[in-house]
Amino acid sequence: MAVEQDENPFLRPSQDGRSASILGGSTNSSSSMLPLVYTQGLLKPQRNAYSISLLVTSLYSTLCSALFFVVALLQPKYGHVISSRGRFSPSSAALLTAFIAKTIELSFVMVFLAFIGQVLSRRAIQQKGISLASVAMRSWILQPGTLFSQWYSVRFAGLSVLGVLSLVTAILSLLYTTAAGALVQPQLRLPPWEQQKLAGEVQSDFSNALKANQTCLTEWPDVGDTQWGGSTCLAVKWSSLCGRNFVGYMSKWDDGAARTNPNPSWMSDRLEDRLPIFAALNDNITVTTSWLGQYDVKSESEKAGRIINNVTIAVPHRGVPAAARNTQNNLLQPEDLHDSGSYTIQASVASFALNVLCVNAKKEELAPIVYETWPNAVVMKNTSMAVNFWPIQAFTDGTNANNQTELDGVFGWKNETEDHSRARPVFLKFPKAGNTLANHTSIFDDRAEAYLLGKAPDDTTQDYFLCSMKAGITTSCTTRYNASSGGQSLEAICDQQDDHKHDDDHEDNQSTAPSPSSTDAPAVSGWRAMAFDLLNSMSLNNGVFDGDASTARILTQLQLTEPALNKTLPSPAEALLSIMTCTVLDLTQDFPFQVSGNESGNETDVGLERNQLQHFDASIRVAQYMSGGEKQYQKAFLVVLALTLLINLFILGYLAIVLRVRLITDLCEPLVLFILGYHSFPGKGLFEGLPQEGPQKSDLKEQWIVKRVGGQLVVVGRGEADEGLGMEGGGRERFGMGMRRKRGVMGEERE
């Protein structure tokens, strides 16, 4: 049987037929023996489909990594883009970000491996020499665990420029997806405060009694009562709304809370530390007022020579919640983010200021303004007379309210001839203990105050207390509105409050609040008529016929007997304010945001026939999906994104400018390197370790190169001479015999 001639697999004819085996081709050769590298000379750089696709991949990785870096740096807000009504849902946005980040990571690794292969291959064929440790840099990137399992390779190659670059790339490939998730992937966050002009609908200046009646009747069934239907509607409505606010406020002063917490912060004689007045708007918005002005009861009482209880609050503008949902403002609502959203608006708008001034006075000091003490006073013989003929009889021809009192300086009263807007009130009689009665005797439309006279029950004190109530407008406070799926709140923010309570407020929202008696917050005379209806609906005027109303009894029990606020009970002024708050909340739905004029410069102190838009300045924070790390430590991932971009730019420049998209075969590819080593001559002393033992530490630093021997690329030591490799024909024969001898030795050792 004929002996089959051995074939040198590296010299198999190429596809173009440009080479032939020196030893003759075998018809039985396997396709696995096809040479991976054909060299008629050394490797020739070529521009082909692979090199172009690699350039496109590098360009993609560079552009996308640049996009991710810019997004992480700018932290854009996506607003309606990522919402239930937007182009992307939150889950879709997260999936898209993760997908792009993964493609950047894969393409980044791909082009860097190609970069390493080109650099090392060119060093090898240019006789500059490379080592096994340099080839191992591919494993650092593909299998980062080898940095620890084969740490000795890092020792020999890690300090070179290419080694450092490979180490950095290995770390970047591990962290890039994490960095993109922390800094690029949209997350639901509250951005910093930003200034924005908002718009809301306005119509009238202040809802007077007539408009209030009409408004109430629109929500009331038509019973045919054209004369008293409106006032009856208001009485029922306010007795419910205002009474509920009063009950809720009183219930907060629970002694049980004091027993649970022996020293609660709100149990204080300092007004600014006490429980704020609160209410409810539309049954779903919690309204919190703010103290406006700081009055010390003790010092004020010492100045006046009597107990003074003066309290002013700022009520937030109720039109802000409606403006927040105005489609023109285009704010992202909580339901747009599947009930996960929230926003805060701090609006620079006018606020209502409610003031109650209560003083303790003796009976003889009040006599000049009590009708039953006047000469020729008509005695009310029965209840019907008190109800039907009072207060008409107080102002018969020839009578006036010019009786001077010791309280003129406290309340600022004057004779009618001097200033009828400061005319003194007149009461029917002295209320009996535990009762209150109101002053319904004003014949001047420009007087702003309503008055209430009462006396504590059970002979607690012999003094009466007289309270004036008025409403004004102030620009010293801002209105803050918070909305989320958990609830809504509306509060007034004034400059007297401690800064630490609102650390996230914008500095432009701070203002200086005037004294409640300052002309900067003028009283609104139109409120007085509604105050009369309010007092009637709350039964606070039942004292005219000794009605012993429950609300009046509770109120009179709060009368101060010492020149200091009671730490466990609200004062009469605070209690009255909790009742009064509902009037401005219920009736100011379309009140202008600016008291001086609208954006066109037209005055807004007159009613409008139809709703118009008015703009106002506001600071807003709208929770929305945005990029950028939420925590400060996440900013460190910017280094990962930045280095990835820089390396991508460097490799793109290397491929496009230095190599001009002309690549050589990557000799460091495992398959190419295996075939190259398989056909190489066994050098003397190049690698000391046996194949089954793997490379030794000394082998990692040995420099080797690629040379052409007889038209074939082989791996040789850098110091080996060309003549030692053999020449055409015989050299290749010795080369093949050497390879067979080496394999024979290895086989014997295994046996």
Coordinates of N, CA and C in Angstrom, one line a residue, residues 191-275:
P191 N -36.9 67.7 40.6 CA -35.8 68.6 40.1 C -35.7 69.8 41.0
P192 N -34.7 70.6 40.9 CA -34.6 71.9 41.6 C -35.7 72.8 41.3
W193 N -35.9 73.8 42.2 CA -36.9 74.8 41.9 C -36.6 75.6 40.6
E194 N -37.6 75.9 39.9 CA -37.4 76.7 38.7 C -38.5 77.8 38.6
Q195 N -38.2 78.9 38.1 CA -39.2 80.0 37.9 C -40.0 79.8 36.7
Q196 N -41.3 80.0 36.8 CA -42.2 79.9 35.7 C -43.4 80.8 35.9
K197 N -43.9 81.3 34.8 CA -45.2 82.0 34.8 C -46.4 81.1 34.6
L198 N -47.3 81.1 35.5 CA -48.5 80.3 35.4 C -49.7 81.2 35.2
A199 N -50.7 80.6 34.7 CA -52.0 81.3 34.3 C -53.1 80.7 35.0
G200 N -54.1 81.5 35.4 CA -55.3 81.0 36.0 C -56.4 82.0 35.7
E201 N -57.6 81.5 35.8 CA -58.8 82.2 35.5 C -59.3 83.1 36.6
V202 N -59.6 84.3 36.4 CA -60.1 85.3 37.4 C -61.3 86.0 36.8
Q203 N -62.1 86.5 37.8 CA -63.3 87.1 37.3 C -63.7 88.3 38.2
S204 N -63.7 88.2 39.5 CA -64.2 89.4 40.3 C -63.1 89.7 41.3
D205 N -63.4 90.9 42.0 CA -62.4 91.4 43.0 C -62.7 90.6 44.3
F206 N -63.8 90.8 44.9 CA -64.1 90.0 46.1 C -65.6 89.8 46.1
S207 N -66.0 88.5 46.4 CA -67.4 88.1 46.4 C -68.2 88.8 47.5
N208 N -68.9 89.8 47.0 CA -69.8 90.5 48.0 C -71.0 89.6 48.4
A209 N -71.8 90.1 49.3 CA -72.9 89.3 49.7 C -73.9 88.9 48.6
L210 N -74.1 89.8 47.7 CA -75.0 89.5 46.6 C -74.5 88.4 45.7
K211 N -73.2 88.5 45.4 CA -72.6 87.5 44.5 C -72.5 86.2 45.3
A212 N -72.3 86.2 46.6 CA -72.2 85.0 47.4 C -73.6 84.3 47.4
N213 N -74.6 85.1 47.5 CA -76.0 84.5 47.5 C -76.2 83.8 46.1
Q214 N -75.9 84.5 45.0 CA -76.1 84.0 43.7 C -75.3 82.7 43.5
T215 N -74.0 82.7 44.0 CA -73.2 81.6 43.8 C -73.7 80.4 44.5
C216 N -74.2 80.6 45.7 CA -74.7 79.5 46.5 C -76.0 78.9 45.9
L217 N -76.8 79.8 45.3 CA -78.1 79.3 44.7 C -77.8 78.5 43.5
T218 N -76.7 78.6 42.8 CA -76.4 77.8 41.7 C -76.2 76.3 42.1
E219 N -75.9 76.1 43.3 CA -75.7 74.8 43.8 C -76.8 74.3 44.7
W220 N -77.9 75.0 44.7 CA -79.1 74.8 45.6 C -80.3 74.6 44.7
P221 N -81.2 73.7 45.2 CA -82.4 73.5 44.4 C -83.3 74.7 44.5
D222 N -84.0 75.0 43.4 CA -84.9 76.2 43.3 C -86.2 75.8 44.0
V223 N -86.3 76.5 45.2 CA -87.5 76.3 46.0 C -88.5 77.5 45.9
G224 N -88.2 78.4 45.0 CA -89.0 79.6 44.8 C -88.9 80.7 45.8
D225 N -87.8 80.7 46.6 CA -87.6 81.7 47.6 C -86.7 82.8 47.0
T226 N -87.2 83.7 46.3 CA -86.4 84.7 45.6 C -85.8 85.8 46.6
Q227 N -86.4 86.0 47.7 CA -86.0 87.0 48.6 C -84.9 86.6 49.6
W228 N -85.2 85.4 50.2 CA -84.3 85.0 51.3 C -83.6 83.7 50.9
G229 N -83.8 83.2 49.7 CA -83.2 81.9 49.3 C -81.6 81.9 49.4
G230 N -81.0 83.0 48.9 CA -79.6 83.1 48.9 C -79.0 83.1 50.3
S231 N -79.5 84.0 51.1 CA -79.0 84.1 52.5 C -79.2 82.8 53.3
T232 N -80.4 82.2 53.0 CA -80.6 80.9 53.7 C -79.6 79.8 53.3
C233 N -79.4 79.8 52.0 CA -78.4 78.8 51.4 C -77.0 79.1 52.1
L234 N -76.6 80.3 52.2 CA -75.3 80.6 52.8 C -75.3 80.2 54.2
A235 N -76.4 80.5 55.0 CA -76.4 80.1 56.4 C -76.2 78.6 56.6
V236 N -76.9 77.8 55.8 CA -76.8 76.4 55.9 C -75.4 75.9 55.5
K237 N -74.9 76.5 54.4 CA -73.6 76.1 53.9 C -72.5 76.5 54.9
W238 N -72.5 77.7 55.4 CA -71.4 78.1 56.3 C -71.5 77.4 57.7
S239 N -72.7 77.2 58.1 CA -72.8 76.5 59.4 C -72.2 75.1 59.3
S240 N -72.2 74.5 58.1 CA -71.6 73.2 58.0 C -70.0 73.4 57.8
L241 N -69.6 74.2 56.8 CA -68.2 74.3 56.5 C -67.5 75.0 57.6
C242 N -67.9 76.1 58.1 CA -67.2 76.8 59.1 C -67.3 76.1 60.5
G243 N -68.4 75.5 60.7 CA -68.6 74.7 62.0 C -67.6 73.5 62.0
R244 N -67.4 72.9 60.8 CA -66.5 71.8 60.8 C -65.1 72.2 61.0
N245 N -64.7 73.3 60.4 CA -63.4 73.9 60.7 C -63.2 74.1 62.1
F246 N -64.2 74.7 62.8 CA -64.1 75.1 64.2 C -63.9 73.8 65.1
V247 N -64.7 72.8 64.8 CA -64.7 71.6 65.5 C -63.3 70.9 65.3
G248 N -62.8 70.9 64.0 CA -61.6 70.2 63.8 C -60.4 70.9 64.5
Y249 N -60.4 72.3 64.5 CA -59.4 73.0 65.2 C -59.4 72.8 66.7
M250 N -60.6 72.8 67.3 CA -60.7 72.6 68.7 C -60.3 71.2 69.1
S251 N -60.6 70.2 68.2 CA -60.2 68.8 68.6 C -58.7 68.6 68.6
K252 N -57.9 69.5 67.9 CA -56.5 69.3 67.9 C -55.9 69.7 69.3
W253 N -56.6 70.5 70.0 CA -56.2 70.9 71.4 C -56.6 69.9 72.4
D254 N -56.2 68.7 72.1 CA -56.6 67.5 72.9 C -55.7 67.3 74.1
D255 N -56.2 67.2 75.3 CA -55.3 67.0 76.4 C -54.7 65.6 76.4
G256 N -55.3 64.7 75.6 CA -54.7 63.4 75.5 C -53.3 63.4 74.8
A257 N -53.2 64.3 73.9 CA -51.9 64.5 73.2 C -50.8 65.0 74.2
A258 N -51.2 65.8 75.1 CA -50.3 66.3 76.1 C -49.9 65.2 77.1
R259 N -50.8 64.3 77.4 CA -50.5 63.2 78.2 C -49.5 62.2 77.5
T260 N -49.7 62.0 76.2 CA -48.8 61.2 75.5 C -47.4 61.8 75.3
N261 N -47.4 63.1 75.0 CA -46.2 63.8 74.9 C -46.2 64.9 75.9
P262 N -45.5 64.8 77.0 CA -45.6 65.8 78.1 C -45.3 67.2 77.7
N263 N -44.5 67.4 76.7 CA -44.1 68.8 76.3 C -44.2 69.0 74.8
P264 N -45.4 68.9 74.2 CA -45.5 69.1 72.8 C -45.1 70.5 72.4
S265 N -44.6 70.7 71.2 CA -44.0 72.0 70.8 C -45.2 73.0 70.7
W266 N -46.4 72.6 70.3 CA -47.4 73.5 70.1 C -48.1 74.1 71.3
M267 N -47.8 73.4 72.5 CA -48.3 74.0 73.7 C -47.3 75.0 74.2
S268 N -47.5 76.2 73.7 CA -46.6 77.3 73.9 C -47.4 78.6 74.1
D269 N -46.8 79.6 74.8 CA -47.5 80.9 74.9 C -46.9 81.8 73.8
R270 N -46.1 81.3 73.0 CA -45.6 82.1 71.8 C -46.4 81.8 70.6
L271 N -47.0 82.8 70.0 CA -48.0 82.6 69.0 C -47.4 81.8 67.8
E272 N -46.1 82.1 67.4 CA -45.5 81.5 66.3 C -45.3 80.0 66.4
D273 N -45.3 79.5 67.7 CA -45.1 78.1 68.0 C -46.4 77.3 68.1
R274 N -47.5 78.0 68.2 CA -48.8 77.3 68.5 C -49.4 76.7 67.2
L275 N -50.4 75.9 67.4 CA -51.0 75.2 66.3 C -51.5 76.2 65.3

